[in-house]
Structure formats: C-alpha cells, structure tokens
Amino acid sequence: MSYFAGKSILLTGAGGGLGGEFATQLMDLGGELILSDVKLESLDRYKSYSGRGRVLAMIAGDIGSKEGTERFLADVKKVTHCPDIIINNAGIAQAGAFGDVPLDRWEKLMNINLISPMRICHFFLPDMKSRGSGHIVNISSVAGIVPLPGGAPYTASKHGIKGFSDAIRLEYEKHGIHVSTVHPFFTRTAILQSERFGINVNVEDYPQFLIESPENVIRETIKAIASKTDFILPGPTAKVLDLTRRLAPGMLSLFKVF
Ligand SMILES: NC(=O)c1ccc[n+]([C@@H]2O[C@H](COP(=O)([O-])OP(=O)(O)OC[C@H]3O[C@@H](n4cnc5c(N)ncnc54)[C@H](O)[C@@H]3O)[C@@H](O)[C@H]2O)c1
C-alpha cells in the first residue's frame, strides 16, 4: 500500500504548477487531499477528479497575512483535527536588486514563503506530537541552499524555511514526526513570470534544457517523501548545484541568472 493511501494531506498552493502535480499524483496514490489556494476557482479542475484518492475539502485561504492564515487554519480545523501530512507549497517570487523591490512586496513574500508556513507548523505540531505521528513537507528551492542574486528576499525566505525545518526536525523526531525540505531548480510554472523590479532578464532566456518539468519534479519528490527523506533535491541541476556549493562554492557565480 502506498505511503499516502488513506492519509489526510493539507496542500497549500494547490492551484499552481507544482501544487497541481502534487494534488493529482498524491490522489492517484490514494491520498485524501485538503486543497487550498487564494481563489477557489483555481481548484475547479479537481471537482471532476475520480481516481484512487479523493478531495476531502477545498478551502480558499490567503496566507499572505497573519489574519488570513488564522482564518485559513480555522477552516482547516473544521475538516480535520490534524492532517497526517502538511505540504507547505504556496509561494511567490520577485526579481530585482533588493533596494528596488518595494517594502510591502518583499514583506508579503516573507509572509507567504516563510512566516505563514511557520504559523501552520506552530498550529498543528502540538496535535501531531500528542498523536505521535505526522509528516511536514516544506517546499524550499535551490535558492534555499545557494544565493539567487536578483532574488534576495526569495533567497532569505527559502534559506529560512530550510533552517526552520532542520531545527523542528531535531525537536520533533522523537515524537514520530518527520520533516522534509524540497529544493527544486527552475521548473516550468507561473512563478517564472513573477513581478520584476528594474531588471528585464527573463528565465525564458536561460538554457531551456535546464528548466525542469513540474511532473518530473513532483514524481521524484513524492518518492522521496514516501521514503522519509529529509533533504530532497529533485532533478539533475538541483543535485549538481548542491554538489557545487559543497565542493567548489566559487563556481556558483557561473549560475547567475539575473
Ligand atoms: N517553479 C519553480 O521554478 C520553483 C523552483 C523552486 C521552488 N519553487 C517553489 O515551489 C512552490 C510552488 O510554486 P510553483 O512553481 O508551483 O508556482 P505557481 O505560481 O504555479 O504556484 C504557486 C501557488 O501559490 C499560491 N499562492 C500565492 N500567494 C498565495 C497566498 N497569499 N496565499 C495562498 N496561496 C498563495 C498561488 O495562487 C499559486 O497557486 C513555491 O513555494 C515556490 O517557491 C518553485
């Protein structure tokens, strides 16, 4: 039986590129999904899903603020006391030299990519602890292990979620709780068309063979989650960049995108 069969799985950003792959691949493996995104319409495609698993609920939730995240968590609690698996996948990006990115934009990014996932973990960890089981999957990025110039707030948020996850893993592993981080390289989703401030360089100008497909990234990620891997590097470029930062960090400047 699959690791996911019959498990309740809370997934944020389910209307997006990687979220969509997570939702369908996990349901095909028997998972019972609580799907959420800012707008319910982005989840419409799941209404007709008929496979092994099922949709437990679809919840509109904006995790860009403390109040929005609290409302979202109260709605999740109406569906389940505590999900078996939480996937903090929702995220945004921006491109621009740090001083050119308006304060309200990068503060919002920090909320969505780092603070709200921490709030979600803070809300459910006591229940997971008393149950003695749980799996938290936090979606970081290659920018969570190497710097992405032109994306300083994104880099900060993704390094932050990695460090946070590593700490709670050590705190909670004795309570049967697993924590995984996922570090994809550029993958073909809407996030590649994120807001730009003062720069015109496009990821579309990047060698296209290096851009990953969402389907492959998530297939590899799901296999690694099922084997309770802590540190997940889906796709060849993520693995090469991880090796480079360990063995020859000076070469990382060759991978400058913006
Ligand atoms: N695509 C890539 O190149 C790439 C690489 C590394 C990591 N990631 C990470 O993967 C995750 C998924 O991104 P994606 O590539 O699928 O992008 P995407 O833009 O397709 O999906 C992101 C989803 O997050 C949702 N979201 C944005 N703001 C929100 C908010 N305030 N409240 C709730 N939901 C919100 C969006 O509506 C969207 O559905 C993100 O955390 C991203 O940082 C993506």
PDB file of C-alpha atoms and ligand atoms in Angstrom:
ATOM      1  CA  MET A   1       0.000   0.000   0.000  1.00  0.00           C
ATOM      2  CA  SER A   2       1.309   3.471  -0.802  1.00  0.00           C
ATOM      3  CA  TYR A   3       2.622   5.698   1.984  1.00  0.00           C
ATOM      4  CA  PHE A   4      -0.133   8.185   1.121  1.00  0.00           C
ATOM      5  CA  ALA A   5      -3.145   5.838   0.904  1.00  0.00           C
ATOM      6  CA  GLY A   6      -5.914   6.934   3.272  1.00  0.00           C
ATOM      7  CA  LYS A   7      -3.814   9.771   4.729  1.00  0.00           C
ATOM      8  CA  SER A   8      -5.212  13.303   5.058  1.00  0.00           C
ATOM      9  CA  ILE A   9      -2.879  15.720   3.298  1.00  0.00           C
ATOM     10  CA  LEU A  10      -3.114  19.504   3.616  1.00  0.00           C
ATOM     11  CA  LEU A  11      -1.674  21.154   0.486  1.00  0.00           C
ATOM     12  CA  THR A  12      -1.288  24.923   0.036  1.00  0.00           C
ATOM     13  CA  GLY A  13      -0.842  26.491  -3.393  1.00  0.00           C
ATOM     14  CA  ALA A  14      -2.811  23.594  -4.897  1.00  0.00           C
ATOM     15  CA  GLY A  15      -3.961  25.765  -7.816  1.00  0.00           C
ATOM     16  CA  GLY A  16      -0.401  26.341  -9.043  1.00  0.00           C
ATOM     17  CA  GLY A  17       2.022  24.408 -11.230  1.00  0.00           C
ATOM     18  CA  LEU A  18       3.774  22.250  -8.648  1.00  0.00           C
ATOM     19  CA  GLY A  19       0.661  22.205  -6.427  1.00  0.00           C
ATOM     20  CA  GLY A  20      -1.410  20.793  -9.285  1.00  0.00           C
ATOM     21  CA  GLU A  21       1.072  17.962  -9.793  1.00  0.00           C
ATOM     22  CA  PHE A  22       1.198  17.260  -6.054  1.00  0.00           C
ATOM     23  CA  ALA A  23      -2.600  17.117  -5.877  1.00  0.00           C
ATOM     24  CA  THR A  24      -3.182  14.727  -8.764  1.00  0.00           C
ATOM     25  CA  GLN A  25      -0.166  12.478  -8.155  1.00  0.00           C
ATOM     26  CA  LEU A  26      -0.942  12.186  -4.417  1.00  0.00           C
ATOM     27  CA  MET A  27      -4.616  11.419  -5.045  1.00  0.00           C
ATOM     28  CA  ASP A  28      -3.621   8.807  -7.626  1.00  0.00           C
ATOM     29  CA  LEU A  29      -1.617   7.195  -4.804  1.00  0.00           C
ATOM     30  CA  GLY A  30      -4.719   7.128  -2.581  1.00  0.00           C
ATOM     31  CA  GLY A  31      -4.182  10.367  -0.642  1.00  0.00           C
ATOM     32  CA  GLU A  32      -7.144  12.322   0.794  1.00  0.00           C
ATOM     33  CA  LEU A  33      -6.449  15.940  -0.005  1.00  0.00           C
ATOM     34  CA  ILE A  34      -7.407  19.204   1.646  1.00  0.00           C
ATOM     35  CA  LEU A  35      -6.653  21.566  -1.198  1.00  0.00           C
ATOM     36  CA  SER A  36      -6.222  25.284  -0.705  1.00  0.00           C
ATOM     37  CA  ASP A  37      -5.285  28.377  -2.638  1.00  0.00           C
ATOM     38  CA  VAL A  38      -6.125  32.073  -2.670  1.00  0.00           C
ATOM     39  CA  LYS A  39      -9.031  31.616  -5.096  1.00  0.00           C
ATOM     40  CA  LEU A  40     -11.352  28.611  -5.120  1.00  0.00           C
ATOM     41  CA  GLU A  41     -11.680  28.855  -8.932  1.00  0.00           C
ATOM     42  CA  SER A  42      -8.056  27.724  -9.293  1.00  0.00           C
ATOM     43  CA  LEU A  43      -9.137  24.415  -7.702  1.00  0.00           C
ATOM     44  CA  ASP A  44     -12.116  23.828 -10.045  1.00  0.00           C
ATOM     45  CA  ARG A  45     -10.232  21.195 -12.051  1.00  0.00           C
ATOM     46  CA  TYR A  46     -10.348  18.822  -9.037  1.00  0.00           C
ATOM     47  CA  LYS A  47     -14.153  18.794  -8.893  1.00  0.00           C
ATOM     48  CA  SER A  48     -14.209  16.145 -11.597  1.00  0.00           C
ATOM     49  CA  TYR A  49     -11.355  14.063 -10.120  1.00  0.00           C
ATOM     50  CA  SER A  50     -12.164  10.391  -9.982  1.00  0.00           C
ATOM     51  CA  GLY A  51      -9.209   8.223  -9.071  1.00  0.00           C
ATOM     52  CA  ARG A  52      -7.926   6.210  -6.147  1.00  0.00           C
ATOM     53  CA  GLY A  53      -7.873   9.033  -3.599  1.00  0.00           C
ATOM     54  CA  ARG A  54     -10.274  11.889  -3.041  1.00  0.00           C
ATOM     55  CA  VAL A  55     -10.670  15.560  -2.274  1.00  0.00           C
ATOM     56  CA  LEU A  56     -11.635  15.964   1.386  1.00  0.00           C
ATOM     57  CA  ALA A  57     -12.156  19.714   1.063  1.00  0.00           C
ATOM     58  CA  MET A  58     -11.285  22.757  -0.990  1.00  0.00           C
ATOM     59  CA  ILE A  59     -10.536  25.855   1.025  1.00  0.00           C
ATOM     60  CA  ALA A  60      -9.958  29.412  -0.162  1.00  0.00           C
ATOM     61  CA  GLY A  61      -7.210  30.830   2.006  1.00  0.00           C
ATOM     62  CA  ASP A  62      -4.840  33.776   1.671  1.00  0.00           C
ATOM     63  CA  ILE A  63      -1.727  33.121   3.736  1.00  0.00           C
ATOM     64  CA  GLY A  64      -0.208  36.497   2.868  1.00  0.00           C
ATOM     65  CA  SER A  65      -1.108  37.905   6.308  1.00  0.00           C
ATOM     66  CA  LYS A  66      -1.433  36.764   9.933  1.00  0.00           C
ATOM     67  CA  GLU A  67      -5.222  37.278   9.896  1.00  0.00           C
ATOM     68  CA  GLY A  68      -5.658  35.428   6.589  1.00  0.00           C
ATOM     69  CA  THR A  69      -3.597  32.485   7.853  1.00  0.00           C
ATOM     70  CA  GLU A  70      -5.589  32.329  11.094  1.00  0.00           C
ATOM     71  CA  ARG A  71      -8.867  32.259   9.118  1.00  0.00           C
ATOM     72  CA  PHE A  72      -7.415  29.570   6.859  1.00  0.00           C
ATOM     73  CA  LEU A  73      -6.321  27.419   9.817  1.00  0.00           C
ATOM     74  CA  ALA A  74      -9.751  27.749  11.470  1.00  0.00           C
ATOM     75  CA  ASP A  75     -11.304  26.465   8.209  1.00  0.00           C
ATOM     76  CA  VAL A  76      -8.879  23.525   8.037  1.00  0.00           C
ATOM     77  CA  LYS A  77      -9.735  22.626  11.629  1.00  0.00           C
ATOM     78  CA  LYS A  78     -13.403  22.250  10.595  1.00  0.00           C
ATOM     79  CA  VAL A  79     -12.316  19.494   8.193  1.00  0.00           C
ATOM     80  CA  THR A  80      -9.753  17.621  10.300  1.00  0.00           C
ATOM     81  CA  HIS A  81      -8.394  17.750  13.840  1.00  0.00           C
ATOM     82  CA  CYS A  82      -4.886  17.474  12.375  1.00  0.00           C
ATOM     83  CA  PRO A  83      -3.756  16.405   8.887  1.00  0.00           C
ATOM     84  CA  ASP A  84      -1.436  13.388   8.635  1.00  0.00           C
ATOM     85  CA  ILE A  85       0.772  15.253   6.166  1.00  0.00           C
ATOM     86  CA  ILE A  86       1.167  19.004   5.607  1.00  0.00           C
ATOM     87  CA  ILE A  87       2.735  20.303   2.395  1.00  0.00           C
ATOM     88  CA  ASN A  88       3.617  23.994   2.627  1.00  0.00           C
ATOM     89  CA  ASN A  89       3.854  24.595  -1.098  1.00  0.00           C
ATOM     90  CA  ALA A  90       2.296  28.064  -1.730  1.00  0.00           C
ATOM     91  CA  GLY A  91       4.923  30.603  -2.659  1.00  0.00           C
ATOM     92  CA  ILE A  92       5.712  33.721  -4.649  1.00  0.00           C
ATOM     93  CA  ALA A  93       8.889  35.244  -6.100  1.00  0.00           C
ATOM     94  CA  GLN A  94      10.136  38.601  -7.319  1.00  0.00           C
ATOM     95  CA  ALA A  95      13.138  39.614  -9.402  1.00  0.00           C
ATOM     96  CA  GLY A  96      15.114  42.775  -8.776  1.00  0.00           C
ATOM     97  CA  ALA A  97      18.030  44.239  -6.842  1.00  0.00           C
ATOM     98  CA  PHE A  98      16.941  44.306  -3.205  1.00  0.00           C
ATOM     99  CA  GLY A  99      16.781  48.110  -2.914  1.00  0.00           C
ATOM    100  CA  ASP A 100      14.441  48.262  -5.937  1.00  0.00           C
ATOM    101  CA  VAL A 101      11.853  45.856  -4.515  1.00  0.00           C
ATOM    102  CA  PRO A 102       9.124  47.807  -2.669  1.00  0.00           C
ATOM    103  CA  LEU A 103       8.973  47.076   1.063  1.00  0.00           C
ATOM    104  CA  ASP A 104       5.368  45.860   1.015  1.00  0.00           C
ATOM    105  CA  ARG A 105       6.178  43.360  -1.782  1.00  0.00           C
ATOM    106  CA  TRP A 106       9.109  41.663  -0.080  1.00  0.00           C
ATOM    107  CA  GLU A 107       7.373  41.693   3.300  1.00  0.00           C
ATOM    108  CA  LYS A 108       4.433  39.902   1.686  1.00  0.00           C
ATOM    109  CA  LEU A 109       6.843  37.372   0.145  1.00  0.00           C
ATOM    110  CA  MET A 110       8.353  36.674   3.564  1.00  0.00           C
ATOM    111  CA  ASN A 111       4.859  36.107   4.964  1.00  0.00           C
ATOM    112  CA  ILE A 112       3.796  33.669   2.252  1.00  0.00           C
ATOM    113  CA  ASN A 113       7.090  31.770   1.860  1.00  0.00           C
ATOM    114  CA  LEU A 114       8.311  31.670   5.463  1.00  0.00           C
ATOM    115  CA  ILE A 115       6.191  33.170   8.272  1.00  0.00           C
ATOM    116  CA  SER A 116       2.863  31.560   7.337  1.00  0.00           C
ATOM    117  CA  PRO A 117       4.341  28.078   6.819  1.00  0.00           C
ATOM    118  CA  MET A 118       5.871  28.535  10.305  1.00  0.00           C
ATOM    119  CA  ARG A 119       2.428  29.561  11.631  1.00  0.00           C
ATOM    120  CA  ILE A 120       0.872  26.468  10.062  1.00  0.00           C
ATOM    121  CA  CYS A 121       3.515  24.219  11.666  1.00  0.00           C
ATOM    122  CA  HIS A 122       3.097  26.017  15.015  1.00  0.00           C
ATOM    123  CA  PHE A 123      -0.654  25.438  14.865  1.00  0.00           C
ATOM    124  CA  PHE A 124      -0.506  21.682  14.137  1.00  0.00           C
ATOM    125  CA  LEU A 125       2.733  20.476  15.774  1.00  0.00           C
ATOM    126  CA  PRO A 126       1.172  20.107  19.276  1.00  0.00           C
ATOM    127  CA  ASP A 127      -1.586  17.880  17.803  1.00  0.00           C
ATOM    128  CA  MET A 128       0.938  15.857  15.794  1.00  0.00           C
ATOM    129  CA  LYS A 129       3.015  15.451  18.957  1.00  0.00           C
ATOM    130  CA  SER A 130       0.108  14.160  21.064  1.00  0.00           C
ATOM    131  CA  ARG A 131      -0.899  11.810  18.211  1.00  0.00           C
ATOM    132  CA  GLY A 132       2.728  10.620  17.888  1.00  0.00           C
ATOM    133  CA  SER A 133       2.860  10.958  14.088  1.00  0.00           C
ATOM    134  CA  GLY A 134       2.956  13.439  11.250  1.00  0.00           C
ATOM    135  CA  HIS A 135       4.962  14.492   8.234  1.00  0.00           C
ATOM    136  CA  ILE A 136       5.668  18.125   7.363  1.00  0.00           C
ATOM    137  CA  VAL A 137       6.983  18.889   3.868  1.00  0.00           C
ATOM    138  CA  ASN A 138       8.231  22.428   3.357  1.00  0.00           C
ATOM    139  CA  ILE A 139       8.909  23.496  -0.217  1.00  0.00           C
ATOM    140  CA  SER A 140      12.141  25.449  -0.306  1.00  0.00           C
ATOM    141  CA  SER A 141      14.181  25.832  -3.504  1.00  0.00           C
ATOM    142  CA  VAL A 142      17.729  25.607  -4.811  1.00  0.00           C
ATOM    143  CA  ALA A 143      17.654  29.245  -3.597  1.00  0.00           C
ATOM    144  CA  GLY A 144      17.347  27.728  -0.102  1.00  0.00           C
ATOM    145  CA  ILE A 145      20.879  26.335  -0.349  1.00  0.00           C
ATOM    146  CA  VAL A 146      22.655  28.750  -2.730  1.00  0.00           C
ATOM    147  CA  PRO A 147      22.138  32.506  -3.158  1.00  0.00           C
ATOM    148  CA  LEU A 148      19.995  33.771  -6.045  1.00  0.00           C
ATOM    149  CA  PRO A 149      21.204  37.276  -6.928  1.00  0.00           C
ATOM    150  CA  GLY A 150      18.218  39.340  -8.067  1.00  0.00           C
ATOM    151  CA  GLY A 151      16.096  37.422  -5.582  1.00  0.00           C
ATOM    152  CA  ALA A 152      17.406  38.348  -2.131  1.00  0.00           C
ATOM    153  CA  PRO A 153      14.035  38.128  -0.302  1.00  0.00           C
ATOM    154  CA  TYR A 154      13.261  34.829  -2.063  1.00  0.00           C
ATOM    155  CA  THR A 155      16.721  33.536  -1.068  1.00  0.00           C
ATOM    156  CA  ALA A 156      16.149  34.665   2.533  1.00  0.00           C
ATOM    157  CA  SER A 157      12.718  33.024   2.699  1.00  0.00           C
ATOM    158  CA  LYS A 158      13.923  29.729   1.222  1.00  0.00           C
ATOM    159  CA  HIS A 159      17.087  29.559   3.370  1.00  0.00           C
ATOM    160  CA  GLY A 160      14.820  30.454   6.308  1.00  0.00           C
ATOM    161  CA  ILE A 161      12.359  27.625   5.702  1.00  0.00           C
ATOM    162  CA  LYS A 162      15.288  25.192   5.330  1.00  0.00           C
ATOM    163  CA  GLY A 163      16.856  26.256   8.639  1.00  0.00           C
ATOM    164  CA  PHE A 164      13.487  26.265  10.396  1.00  0.00           C
ATOM    165  CA  SER A 165      12.707  22.768   9.092  1.00  0.00           C
ATOM    166  CA  ASP A 166      16.112  21.404  10.144  1.00  0.00           C
ATOM    167  CA  ALA A 167      15.540  22.710  13.687  1.00  0.00           C
ATOM    168  CA  ILE A 168      11.987  21.392  14.138  1.00  0.00           C
ATOM    169  CA  ARG A 169      13.067  18.019  12.700  1.00  0.00           C
ATOM    170  CA  LEU A 170      15.534  17.640  15.559  1.00  0.00           C
ATOM    171  CA  GLU A 171      12.966  18.868  18.098  1.00  0.00           C
ATOM    172  CA  TYR A 172      10.142  16.571  16.996  1.00  0.00           C
ATOM    173  CA  GLU A 173      11.677  13.401  15.541  1.00  0.00           C
ATOM    174  CA  LYS A 174      11.377  11.730  18.954  1.00  0.00           C
ATOM    175  CA  HIS A 175       7.604  12.257  18.689  1.00  0.00           C
ATOM    176  CA  GLY A 176       7.291  10.357  15.422  1.00  0.00           C
ATOM    177  CA  ILE A 177       7.184  13.498  13.271  1.00  0.00           C
ATOM    178  CA  HIS A 178       9.152  13.674  10.018  1.00  0.00           C
ATOM    179  CA  VAL A 179      10.186  16.926   8.376  1.00  0.00           C
ATOM    180  CA  SER A 180      11.316  17.125   4.751  1.00  0.00           C
ATOM    181  CA  THR A 181      12.505  20.083   2.708  1.00  0.00           C
ATOM    182  CA  VAL A 182      12.323  20.144  -1.092  1.00  0.00           C
ATOM    183  CA  HIS A 183      14.786  22.135  -3.212  1.00  0.00           C
ATOM    184  CA  PRO A 184      13.746  22.273  -6.873  1.00  0.00           C
ATOM    185  CA  PHE A 185      15.675  24.166  -9.550  1.00  0.00           C
ATOM    186  CA  PHE A 186      13.742  26.373 -12.053  1.00  0.00           C
ATOM    187  CA  THR A 187      10.623  24.482 -13.071  1.00  0.00           C
ATOM    188  CA  ARG A 188       8.134  25.482 -15.764  1.00  0.00           C
ATOM    189  CA  THR A 189       5.303  27.081 -13.747  1.00  0.00           C
ATOM    190  CA  ALA A 190       3.689  30.526 -13.456  1.00  0.00           C
ATOM    191  CA  ILE A 191       6.223  31.577 -10.798  1.00  0.00           C
ATOM    192  CA  LEU A 192       8.803  32.085 -13.585  1.00  0.00           C
ATOM    193  CA  GLN A 193       6.704  35.083 -14.725  1.00  0.00           C
ATOM    194  CA  SER A 194       6.872  36.763 -11.303  1.00  0.00           C
ATOM    195  CA  GLU A 195       6.997  40.536 -10.748  1.00  0.00           C
ATOM    196  CA  ARG A 196      10.187  42.300 -11.885  1.00  0.00           C
ATOM    197  CA  PHE A 197      11.659  45.476 -10.474  1.00  0.00           C
ATOM    198  CA  GLY A 198      14.320  47.247 -12.534  1.00  0.00           C
ATOM    199  CA  ILE A 199      15.538  44.203 -14.487  1.00  0.00           C
ATOM    200  CA  ASN A 200      14.373  42.700 -17.739  1.00  0.00           C
ATOM    201  CA  VAL A 201      16.290  39.438 -17.822  1.00  0.00           C
ATOM    202  CA  ASN A 202      13.914  36.554 -18.226  1.00  0.00           C
ATOM    203  CA  VAL A 203      14.280  32.958 -17.105  1.00  0.00           C
ATOM    204  CA  GLU A 204      12.973  32.127 -20.593  1.00  0.00           C
ATOM    205  CA  ASP A 205      16.410  33.293 -21.857  1.00  0.00           C
ATOM    206  CA  TYR A 206      18.051  30.624 -19.721  1.00  0.00           C
ATOM    207  CA  PRO A 207      19.135  27.361 -21.460  1.00  0.00           C
ATOM    208  CA  GLN A 208      15.754  25.648 -21.742  1.00  0.00           C
ATOM    209  CA  PHE A 209      17.088  22.114 -21.305  1.00  0.00           C
ATOM    210  CA  LEU A 210      17.898  23.090 -17.694  1.00  0.00           C
ATOM    211  CA  ILE A 211      14.291  24.044 -16.863  1.00  0.00           C
ATOM    212  CA  GLU A 212      12.580  21.121 -15.141  1.00  0.00           C
ATOM    213  CA  SER A 213       9.104  19.786 -15.823  1.00  0.00           C
ATOM    214  CA  PRO A 214       6.645  20.031 -12.892  1.00  0.00           C
ATOM    215  CA  GLU A 215       5.555  16.425 -13.437  1.00  0.00           C
ATOM    216  CA  ASN A 216       9.097  15.022 -13.072  1.00  0.00           C
ATOM    217  CA  VAL A 217       9.992  17.264 -10.132  1.00  0.00           C
ATOM    218  CA  ILE A 218       6.919  16.177  -8.197  1.00  0.00           C
ATOM    219  CA  ARG A 219       7.187  12.493  -9.128  1.00  0.00           C
ATOM    220  CA  GLU A 220      10.741  12.390  -7.753  1.00  0.00           C
ATOM    221  CA  THR A 221       9.729  14.471  -4.708  1.00  0.00           C
ATOM    222  CA  ILE A 222       6.793  12.211  -3.824  1.00  0.00           C
ATOM    223  CA  LYS A 223       9.013   9.099  -3.962  1.00  0.00           C
ATOM    224  CA  ALA A 224      11.482  10.806  -1.615  1.00  0.00           C
ATOM    225  CA  ILE A 225       8.723  11.916   0.796  1.00  0.00           C
ATOM    226  CA  ALA A 226       7.428   8.333   0.938  1.00  0.00           C
ATOM    227  CA  SER A 227      10.888   7.148   1.972  1.00  0.00           C
ATOM    228  CA  LYS A 228      11.011   9.921   4.601  1.00  0.00           C
ATOM    229  CA  THR A 229      13.978  11.717   3.037  1.00  0.00           C
ATOM    230  CA  ASP A 230      14.958  14.868   4.959  1.00  0.00           C
ATOM    231  CA  PHE A 231      16.609  16.830   2.150  1.00  0.00           C
ATOM    232  CA  ILE A 232      15.076  16.406  -1.296  1.00  0.00           C
ATOM    233  CA  LEU A 233      16.856  17.597  -4.459  1.00  0.00           C
ATOM    234  CA  PRO A 234      14.567  16.784  -7.398  1.00  0.00           C
ATOM    235  CA  GLY A 235      16.117  16.847 -10.855  1.00  0.00           C
ATOM    236  CA  PRO A 236      19.724  16.830 -12.084  1.00  0.00           C
ATOM    237  CA  THR A 237      20.504  20.565 -11.835  1.00  0.00           C
ATOM    238  CA  ALA A 238      19.492  20.784  -8.169  1.00  0.00           C
ATOM    239  CA  LYS A 239      21.854  17.891  -7.407  1.00  0.00           C
ATOM    240  CA  VAL A 240      24.723  19.459  -9.396  1.00  0.00           C
ATOM    241  CA  LEU A 241      24.265  22.832  -7.656  1.00  0.00           C
ATOM    242  CA  ASP A 242      24.211  21.156  -4.241  1.00  0.00           C
ATOM    243  CA  LEU A 243      27.474  19.351  -5.043  1.00  0.00           C
ATOM    244  CA  THR A 244      28.982  22.587  -6.387  1.00  0.00           C
ATOM    245  CA  ARG A 245      28.170  24.548  -3.238  1.00  0.00           C
ATOM    246  CA  ARG A 246      29.809  21.823  -1.146  1.00  0.00           C
ATOM    247  CA  LEU A 247      32.912  21.193  -3.279  1.00  0.00           C
ATOM    248  CA  ALA A 248      33.559  24.390  -5.265  1.00  0.00           C
ATOM    249  CA  PRO A 249      31.383  27.237  -3.957  1.00  0.00           C
ATOM    250  CA  GLY A 250      33.372  29.770  -6.004  1.00  0.00           C
ATOM    251  CA  MET A 251      31.877  28.267  -9.177  1.00  0.00           C
ATOM    252  CA  LEU A 252      28.329  29.214  -8.154  1.00  0.00           C
ATOM    253  CA  SER A 253      28.718  32.627  -9.815  1.00  0.00           C
ATOM    254  CA  LEU A 254      28.605  30.777 -13.170  1.00  0.00           C
ATOM    255  CA  PHE A 255      24.945  30.028 -12.458  1.00  0.00           C
ATOM    256  CA  LYS A 256      23.968  33.705 -12.069  1.00  0.00           C
ATOM    257  CA  VAL A 257      20.582  34.178 -13.712  1.00  0.00           C
ATOM    258  CA  PHE A 258      19.627  37.811 -13.271  1.00  0.00           C
TER     259      PHE A 258
HETATM  260  N1  LIG B   1       8.761  26.725 -10.304  1.00  0.00           N
HETATM  261  C1  LIG B   1       9.992  26.886  -9.853  1.00  0.00           C
HETATM  262  O1  LIG B   1      10.922  27.218 -10.603  1.00  0.00           O
HETATM  263  C2  LIG B   1      10.290  26.641  -8.393  1.00  0.00           C
HETATM  264  C3  LIG B   1      11.617  26.337  -8.022  1.00  0.00           C
HETATM  265  C4  LIG B   1      11.897  26.138  -6.683  1.00  0.00           C
HETATM  266  C5  LIG B   1      10.902  26.224  -5.739  1.00  0.00           C
HETATM  267  N2  LIG B   1       9.633  26.526  -6.118  1.00  0.00           N
HETATM  268  C6  LIG B   1       8.611  26.647  -5.071  1.00  0.00           C
HETATM  269  O2  LIG B   1       7.555  25.768  -5.350  1.00  0.00           O
HETATM  270  C7  LIG B   1       6.361  26.253  -4.753  1.00  0.00           C
HETATM  271  C8  LIG B   1       5.225  26.205  -5.758  1.00  0.00           C
HETATM  272  O3  LIG B   1       5.495  27.149  -6.777  1.00  0.00           O
HETATM  273  P1  LIG B   1       5.070  26.928  -8.301  1.00  0.00           P
HETATM  274  O4  LIG B   1       6.307  26.814  -9.086  1.00  0.00           O
HETATM  275  O5  LIG B   1       4.046  25.870  -8.407  1.00  0.00           O
HETATM  276  O6  LIG B   1       4.444  28.350  -8.631  1.00  0.00           O
HETATM  277  P2  LIG B   1       2.955  28.753  -9.020  1.00  0.00           P
HETATM  278  O7  LIG B   1       2.965  30.233  -9.138  1.00  0.00           O
HETATM  279  O8  LIG B   1       2.483  27.959 -10.158  1.00  0.00           O
HETATM  280  O9  LIG B   1       2.122  28.307  -7.729  1.00  0.00           O
HETATM  281  C9  LIG B   1       2.194  28.978  -6.505  1.00  0.00           C
HETATM  282  C10 LIG B   1       0.834  28.895  -5.855  1.00  0.00           C
HETATM  283  O10 LIG B   1       0.884  29.585  -4.590  1.00  0.00           O
HETATM  284  C11 LIG B   1      -0.325  30.309  -4.467  1.00  0.00           C
HETATM  285  N3  LIG B   1      -0.205  31.467  -3.598  1.00  0.00           N
HETATM  286  C12 LIG B   1       0.457  32.640  -3.873  1.00  0.00           C
HETATM  287  N4  LIG B   1       0.222  33.534  -2.918  1.00  0.00           N
HETATM  288  C13 LIG B   1      -0.601  32.940  -2.003  1.00  0.00           C
HETATM  289  C14 LIG B   1      -1.210  33.365  -0.806  1.00  0.00           C
HETATM  290  N5  LIG B   1      -1.067  34.624  -0.354  1.00  0.00           N
HETATM  291  N6  LIG B   1      -1.986  32.502  -0.120  1.00  0.00           N
HETATM  292  C15 LIG B   1      -2.188  31.232  -0.582  1.00  0.00           C
HETATM  293  N7  LIG B   1      -1.638  30.766  -1.730  1.00  0.00           N
HETATM  294  C16 LIG B   1      -0.854  31.614  -2.428  1.00  0.00           C
HETATM  295  C17 LIG B   1      -0.650  30.777  -5.893  1.00  0.00           C
HETATM  296  O11 LIG B   1      -2.005  31.168  -6.027  1.00  0.00           O
HETATM  297  C18 LIG B   1      -0.260  29.580  -6.707  1.00  0.00           C
HETATM  298  O12 LIG B   1      -1.329  28.698  -6.919  1.00  0.00           O
HETATM  299  C19 LIG B   1       6.683  27.655  -4.237  1.00  0.00           C
HETATM  300  O13 LIG B   1       6.948  27.602  -2.854  1.00  0.00           O
HETATM  301  C20 LIG B   1       7.951  28.009  -4.993  1.00  0.00           C
HETATM  302  O14 LIG B   1       8.739  28.957  -4.309  1.00  0.00           O
HETATM  303  C21 LIG B   1       9.297  26.727  -7.430  1.00  0.00           C
END
